[in-house]
C-alpha cells in the first residue's frame, strides 16, 4: 500500500499558544530565585477544544497554585479566547462574558479537581480574544505586566521568603 | 553521557544553608536531598540561588513525605513523584540529557534510638516492597536508594533478602537475584562497605557514636547509597564519596569526627553517576 500522506506533513511547525505560554512561564523563576514560578496546565482537551490554565506557583508555600488566566482554542489554534477574573479583566478592559457551556463544564471539573488537590481557584468571568499570534503575544504581555499579576507574584514572593522583623532596617 | 550528581545530608536540625550552597556550587550538585531540615525551604532556595546570578535550583515539593526536603537543578517536573510515604520519597528522574531515567528513592529511616534491630528489619521489608512496586510502575530497575538508613551495611534490614538485600560485591550483585525457598530476591549493590576503616581515603563512616558499653563500632555508616545492578556500569571509584568539608570549612572537629557543634552529627554523602 502506498503512503498517501504529503511528504512534508510533519515539517510544518507553528508556535502553538501553549508553547508560547510555557516559554514565558520559564522566565518567571529567573526573576524570583524560583521562589515563585509559573506553570501551564492542561485543563481539558475535548471535542477539538483545547483549554489551558496559566498558574503562578509558590512551591515552598505548600505548592500553592494561583490561576492567573486560562486560554481556549480549537484545532486551528487561532482565535484564542482568554478567560480571567474581574480584577484582571477590568485592568485589561476585557469583556464581561458568561463562559460557554463547555468552558463551564471544563472549568467546573477543573475547579473540583484543583480544589481536591489543594489548589486555589478563581472565576473566569472576563474574556479577551486574540485572532493571531501577534495579538496573542500582545495580550499575554499585558497580563504578565498587569498590576494584578504583579500583586500576586509580590504577595507570594514575600510570603515564600518572609523577612524576620529584626532584618528590616526601619 | 551526562553526569548526574546527588547530595544527601542529614542536617541534625541545624541551619546549614550556606554549607549546602557551598557544596552544591563546588560539586555542581543536580539533586540536593536533606533530612532533619528545619529551615524553611525558601531559606535554602535563596542560599542555593545567590543574588546577581541566574537561579539554578528549584524546590521539589512533596505530597506525603514530610521527613525529606529536595531541591533540583532543573524544574521539578523532570522528577515527578512515583510513590511516597512519611519517610520515603520515590521519584522518577529523567532530564533531557539523560538517555534513560532512573528511580531515586530517598529515605530517612527510623532510628535505633527508638527502634531495635527487629523493628528496623520489618520496616525495611516495607520500604523494599514499595521500591519494587515503584519499579513495576516505571517498568525498569534503574534504582538508586540514598539517605539516612539508620542502619549499618551489615545490619539485617540492609542485608536480609526481604529487606534491601544489599551486598558488598559488584560481582554478586550482578547476578541480579538470589533464590531462597523458591522465592527470588533482587540485589542492591552497597558501595558503602568500601569506606569502613581508615585505610580507605576520607572519614571512616558518616556518623560517629562514642562507646557506652563493652562493644562499640565508634564509626557508623548510616548514610548510604544503594544501586541496582542495572546502574553498575555507570559506577567508578569516584562515584560515591563521604564529604568532610563544605568546600570552605571542614565539617570535622579536632578529633576528625563530625563537628556536631557547628555542623551536623552526620556527614554528607555525594553520588555521581554518568547516566
XYZ file of C-alpha atoms in Angstrom:
445
model
C 0.000 0.000 0.000
C 1.495 3.365 -0.913
C 1.816 6.209 1.591
C -0.839 8.772 0.697
C 0.315 11.461 3.150
C 2.143 14.529 1.751
C 5.940 14.490 2.133
C 6.066 17.493 4.417
C 3.167 16.606 6.732
C 5.241 16.815 9.895
C 7.625 19.509 8.749
C 5.293 22.475 9.133
C 5.519 23.628 12.722
C 3.748 26.523 14.272
C 4.443 28.026 17.658
C 1.304 26.964 19.491
C -0.265 29.277 22.077
C 0.538 26.786 24.833
C 4.206 26.574 23.822
C 4.437 30.380 23.895
C 2.913 30.363 27.375
C 5.326 27.671 28.566
C 8.261 29.757 27.387
C 7.003 32.724 29.383
C 6.358 30.514 32.401
C 10.026 29.573 32.463
C 11.139 33.206 32.725
C 9.354 33.995 35.989
C 11.524 31.719 38.125
C 14.627 33.512 36.831
C 13.445 36.729 38.422
C 12.343 35.277 41.757
C 15.131 32.787 42.537
C 12.480 30.140 41.787
C 10.589 31.114 44.947
C 7.688 31.923 42.639
C 7.368 30.119 39.327
C 4.762 29.697 36.641
C 3.220 26.611 35.116
C 0.871 25.842 32.291
C -1.564 23.046 32.963
C -3.831 21.286 30.504
C -7.345 21.752 31.833
C -9.026 19.683 29.161
C -8.831 18.600 25.554
C -12.229 17.517 24.288
C -14.142 17.681 21.026
C -11.332 19.634 19.336
C -11.369 22.321 22.049
C -8.148 22.875 23.991
C -8.236 24.556 27.401
C -5.109 25.505 29.345
C -4.569 27.221 32.685
C -1.652 29.559 33.434
C -0.669 29.323 37.109
C 1.583 31.365 39.350
C 3.106 28.824 41.741
C 4.806 29.109 45.135
C 6.484 25.721 45.548
C 7.627 26.421 49.100
C 4.149 27.511 50.235
C 2.630 24.049 50.095
C 2.953 24.206 46.308
C 0.259 26.900 46.173
C -1.139 27.438 42.661
C -2.919 30.633 41.642
C -4.667 30.505 38.262
C -3.905 33.852 36.622
C -5.795 33.175 33.407
C -6.924 30.453 31.054
C -6.919 30.145 27.270
C -9.193 28.212 24.984
C -8.863 27.471 21.298
C -9.810 24.847 18.782
C -7.680 22.709 16.478
C -6.777 25.690 14.247
C -5.167 27.394 17.304
C -6.485 30.876 16.455
C -8.578 32.666 17.503
C -7.679 32.176 21.174
C -10.060 33.220 23.945
C -8.538 34.387 27.206
C -10.505 33.970 30.462
C -9.596 35.958 33.567
C -11.072 37.234 36.820
C -12.807 40.548 37.379
C -9.807 42.460 38.668
C -7.589 41.464 35.768
C -10.468 41.846 33.337
C -11.157 45.436 34.419
C -7.494 46.313 34.194
C -7.253 44.984 30.646
C -10.663 46.352 29.563
C -11.788 42.817 28.875
C -15.353 41.952 28.008
C -17.550 40.573 30.756
C -18.987 37.435 29.291
C -20.577 34.290 30.573
C -18.249 31.478 29.512
C -19.539 28.884 27.020
C -21.156 25.755 28.355
C -18.082 23.776 27.506
C -15.828 26.061 29.479
C -18.312 25.963 32.373
C -18.095 22.197 32.424
C -14.362 22.100 31.963
C -13.791 24.894 34.462
C -16.110 23.261 36.992
C -14.371 19.945 36.566
C -11.056 21.667 36.718
C -12.079 23.580 39.845
C -13.235 20.394 41.595
C -10.059 18.595 40.701
C -7.895 21.524 41.673
C -9.757 22.052 44.948
C -9.269 18.397 45.802
C -5.575 18.846 45.140
C -5.475 21.937 47.349
C -5.216 24.471 44.551
C -6.994 27.787 44.878
C -9.355 28.624 42.026
C -10.973 31.761 40.792
C -13.647 32.590 38.289
C -13.308 33.282 34.582
C -15.888 35.980 34.020
C -13.915 38.237 31.707
C -12.613 37.453 28.261
C -10.330 38.785 25.573
C -9.739 37.411 22.146
C -6.614 37.067 20.020
C -7.123 36.374 16.326
C -3.488 35.648 15.558
C -0.102 35.105 17.157
C 0.810 38.813 17.314
C -2.398 39.652 19.159
C -1.898 36.650 21.423
C 1.602 37.758 22.407
C 0.346 41.303 22.995
C -2.397 40.152 25.371
C -0.082 37.770 27.222
C 2.336 40.666 27.686
C -0.476 42.868 29.054
C -1.482 40.159 31.520
C 2.017 39.415 32.753
C 2.798 43.127 33.183
C -0.556 43.830 34.846
C -0.935 45.213 38.351
C -2.900 42.075 39.238
C -0.110 39.734 38.168
C 2.471 41.798 39.979
C 0.362 41.862 43.134
C 0.003 38.087 43.131
C 3.678 37.475 42.465
C 4.788 40.022 45.048
C 2.454 38.601 47.666
C 3.594 35.050 47.083
C 7.221 36.095 46.900
C 7.131 37.883 50.249
C 5.220 35.060 51.930
C 7.529 32.447 50.473
C 10.545 34.161 51.930
C 9.301 36.149 54.902
C 11.960 38.520 56.235
C 12.300 38.400 60.049
C 11.392 41.729 61.670
C 14.874 42.291 63.065
C 16.268 42.325 59.488
C 14.036 45.221 58.405
C 16.086 48.391 58.802
C 13.145 50.652 59.728
C 26.907 10.653 28.889
C 25.795 13.360 31.291
C 26.925 13.247 34.899
C 24.157 13.361 37.495
C 25.248 14.469 40.938
C 23.116 13.785 44.029
C 23.848 15.044 47.534
C 22.265 13.715 50.697
C 22.765 15.276 54.119
C 21.068 14.745 57.460
C 21.328 18.248 58.922
C 20.526 17.365 62.534
C 18.135 20.362 62.524
C 20.989 22.831 62.033
C 20.639 25.879 59.733
C 23.330 24.817 57.294
C 22.024 26.575 54.191
C 25.385 28.222 53.485
C 27.267 24.940 53.653
C 24.660 23.268 51.464
C 25.004 26.024 48.885
C 28.786 25.833 49.052
C 28.797 22.071 48.453
C 26.182 22.346 45.706
C 28.217 25.006 43.945
C 31.544 23.179 44.395
C 30.327 19.866 43.000
C 27.658 21.093 40.609
C 25.054 19.102 42.514
C 21.913 18.367 40.490
C 19.734 16.999 43.290
C 20.027 18.125 46.917
C 18.259 15.845 49.399
C 18.038 16.883 53.040
C 16.795 15.147 56.162
C 16.146 16.744 59.566
C 15.881 20.079 57.786
C 14.061 22.569 59.995
C 14.864 25.535 57.805
C 12.099 26.901 55.655
C 12.678 25.624 52.108
C 12.752 29.210 50.898
C 15.829 29.848 53.057
C 17.682 27.002 51.408
C 16.442 28.056 47.962
C 17.670 31.619 48.412
C 21.085 30.306 49.519
C 21.253 27.976 46.510
C 20.274 30.809 44.153
C 22.562 33.711 45.077
C 21.952 37.313 44.040
C 23.162 38.589 40.699
C 23.166 35.200 39.057
C 20.529 33.240 37.175
C 18.692 30.995 39.645
C 19.626 27.392 39.081
C 17.789 25.487 41.778
C 14.122 24.675 42.204
C 12.270 23.384 45.233
C 10.649 19.992 44.577
C 7.585 19.832 46.826
C 6.477 16.542 48.311
C 2.974 15.324 48.844
C 3.256 12.785 51.635
C 6.920 12.716 52.610
C 7.478 15.129 55.472
C 10.911 13.951 56.564
C 12.817 14.762 53.376
C 13.275 18.056 51.539
C 14.534 18.222 47.949
C 15.940 20.776 45.582
C 16.815 20.200 41.971
C 18.877 21.969 39.327
C 16.031 21.571 36.890
C 12.264 22.026 37.153
C 10.639 19.549 39.497
C 8.588 18.293 36.549
C 11.685 16.340 35.483
C 11.495 14.421 38.751
C 7.837 13.533 39.289
C 6.767 11.619 42.362
C 6.060 7.925 41.790
C 5.299 6.971 45.374
C 5.713 8.493 48.809
C 5.363 7.683 52.460
C 6.242 9.752 55.515
C 9.944 8.847 55.400
C 10.315 7.748 51.805
C 10.075 9.586 48.508
C 10.446 7.700 45.231
C 10.723 9.879 42.157
C 11.464 9.192 38.521
C 14.399 11.287 37.434
C 14.900 11.950 33.741
C 16.323 15.138 32.278
C 16.513 15.759 28.516
C 20.240 14.945 28.590
C 19.761 11.519 30.116
C 19.425 8.525 27.839
C 17.357 6.623 30.383
C 15.517 7.691 33.500
C 16.298 6.401 36.960
C 14.215 5.873 40.054
C 15.508 7.847 43.002
C 14.336 6.565 46.388
C 15.231 8.989 49.200
C 14.875 7.700 52.727
C 15.118 8.874 56.288
C 14.678 5.585 58.099
C 13.536 5.308 61.738
C 16.472 5.451 64.099
C 17.984 2.976 66.535
C 17.179 5.387 69.344
C 13.558 4.374 69.161
C 13.546 1.095 67.241
C 15.532 -2.095 67.745
C 17.068 -4.283 65.056
C 13.933 -6.381 64.649
C 11.730 -3.325 64.192
C 14.115 -1.964 61.578
C 14.261 -5.299 59.751
C 10.482 -5.464 59.500
C 10.238 -1.848 58.373
C 12.913 -2.264 55.724
C 10.841 -5.028 54.133
C 8.003 -2.486 53.755
C 10.314 0.012 52.074
C 11.784 -2.663 49.871
C 8.292 -3.688 48.801
C 7.386 -0.098 47.903
C 10.549 0.224 45.858
C 9.655 -2.947 43.925
C 6.164 -1.588 43.309
C 7.660 1.653 42.012
C 9.925 -0.372 39.719
C 6.891 -2.250 38.372
C 5.121 1.056 37.722
C 8.158 2.553 35.998
C 8.956 -0.580 34.007
C 12.649 -0.728 34.912
C 15.066 -1.399 37.737
C 17.491 1.500 37.352
C 17.039 2.368 41.004
C 19.118 4.445 43.398
C 18.431 4.374 47.128
C 20.006 7.215 49.078
C 19.511 8.514 52.550
C 19.984 8.068 56.249
C 19.097 4.420 56.621
C 19.963 4.493 60.333
C 21.442 1.044 59.876
C 24.930 -0.150 59.036
C 25.580 -2.066 55.803
C 25.769 -5.320 57.771
C 22.522 -4.839 59.701
C 19.683 -7.295 58.997
C 17.445 -4.623 57.474
C 20.096 -3.950 54.830
C 21.278 -7.499 54.071
C 18.097 -9.548 54.526
C 16.505 -10.864 51.327
C 13.177 -9.237 52.187
C 14.960 -6.060 53.315
C 17.173 -4.122 50.930
C 19.201 -7.270 50.113
C 22.275 -5.127 49.534
C 25.658 -6.799 49.040
C 29.208 -5.508 49.119
C 30.420 -7.156 45.919
C 29.505 -5.937 42.436
C 30.095 -9.437 41.065
C 27.487 -10.858 43.405
C 25.034 -8.003 42.755
C 25.365 -8.528 39.016
C 23.767 -11.929 39.445
C 20.653 -9.751 39.892
C 18.731 -12.138 42.135
C 19.115 -14.903 44.666
C 16.581 -17.636 45.283
C 15.764 -18.726 48.809
C 12.991 -21.263 49.464
C 11.867 -20.936 45.833
C 11.411 -17.188 46.188
C 13.589 -14.862 44.111
C 15.027 -11.676 45.666
C 16.646 -8.851 43.706
C 20.007 -7.481 44.826
C 21.193 -3.997 45.520
C 24.894 -3.197 45.456
C 26.174 -1.351 48.507
C 29.322 0.677 47.789
C 29.438 1.996 51.382
C 31.323 -1.067 52.601
C 34.373 0.399 50.863
C 34.544 3.332 53.270
C 34.926 1.438 56.521
C 38.205 1.794 58.365
C 40.983 4.262 57.797
C 42.889 2.516 55.030
C 40.342 3.946 52.570
C 40.504 7.685 51.980
C 38.137 10.002 53.801
C 36.209 9.516 57.035
C 35.635 6.005 58.375
C 31.882 6.444 58.346
C 29.133 9.038 58.196
C 28.151 9.113 61.860
C 30.275 8.862 64.985
C 28.888 7.495 68.242
C 31.362 7.050 71.108
C 31.187 3.832 73.139
C 28.905 3.466 76.117
C 29.442 -0.199 76.842
C 31.815 -3.018 76.102
C 31.219 -3.247 72.373
C 31.251 -0.239 70.126
C 31.870 0.421 66.473
C 32.568 4.146 67.069
C 32.035 4.922 63.377
C 28.758 4.028 61.690
C 27.750 4.075 58.039
C 24.146 5.142 58.477
C 24.035 7.370 55.400
C 24.177 5.130 52.386
C 23.760 4.774 48.658
C 22.440 1.506 47.228
C 22.325 0.766 43.495
C 20.526 -1.847 41.446
C 22.799 -3.878 39.140
C 21.410 -2.073 36.078
C 23.321 1.018 37.205
C 26.665 -0.645 37.950
C 28.064 0.153 34.513
C 27.781 3.846 35.450
C 29.843 3.413 38.614
C 33.525 4.172 39.069
C 35.913 4.611 42.002
C 34.935 8.279 42.446
C 31.182 7.825 42.134
C 30.480 7.825 45.856
C 32.130 9.991 48.482
C 31.677 10.958 52.104
C 32.326 14.685 52.345
C 34.329 16.087 55.244
C 34.319 19.677 54.036
C 31.806 22.084 52.535
C 34.491 23.493 50.291
C 35.290 26.364 52.647
C 35.389 24.801 56.121
C 35.990 21.346 57.487
C 32.923 19.526 58.801
C 35.124 17.678 61.311
C 36.282 18.636 64.774
C 39.868 18.403 66.019
C 39.390 14.661 66.630
C 38.472 14.171 62.967
C 34.871 13.351 63.932
C 31.734 15.123 62.632
C 31.639 18.544 64.281
C 28.115 18.410 65.647
C 28.555 21.737 67.451
C 29.000 23.820 64.320
C 27.605 21.437 61.715
C 25.689 18.175 61.699
C 26.431 14.947 63.531
C 26.125 13.281 60.103
C 28.495 13.793 57.205
C 27.032 14.386 53.744
C 27.331 11.806 51.007
C 27.690 12.561 47.314
C 26.805 10.286 44.421
C 27.940 11.000 40.860
C 26.871 8.760 38.025
C 27.120 9.017 34.272
C 23.635 8.175 33.140
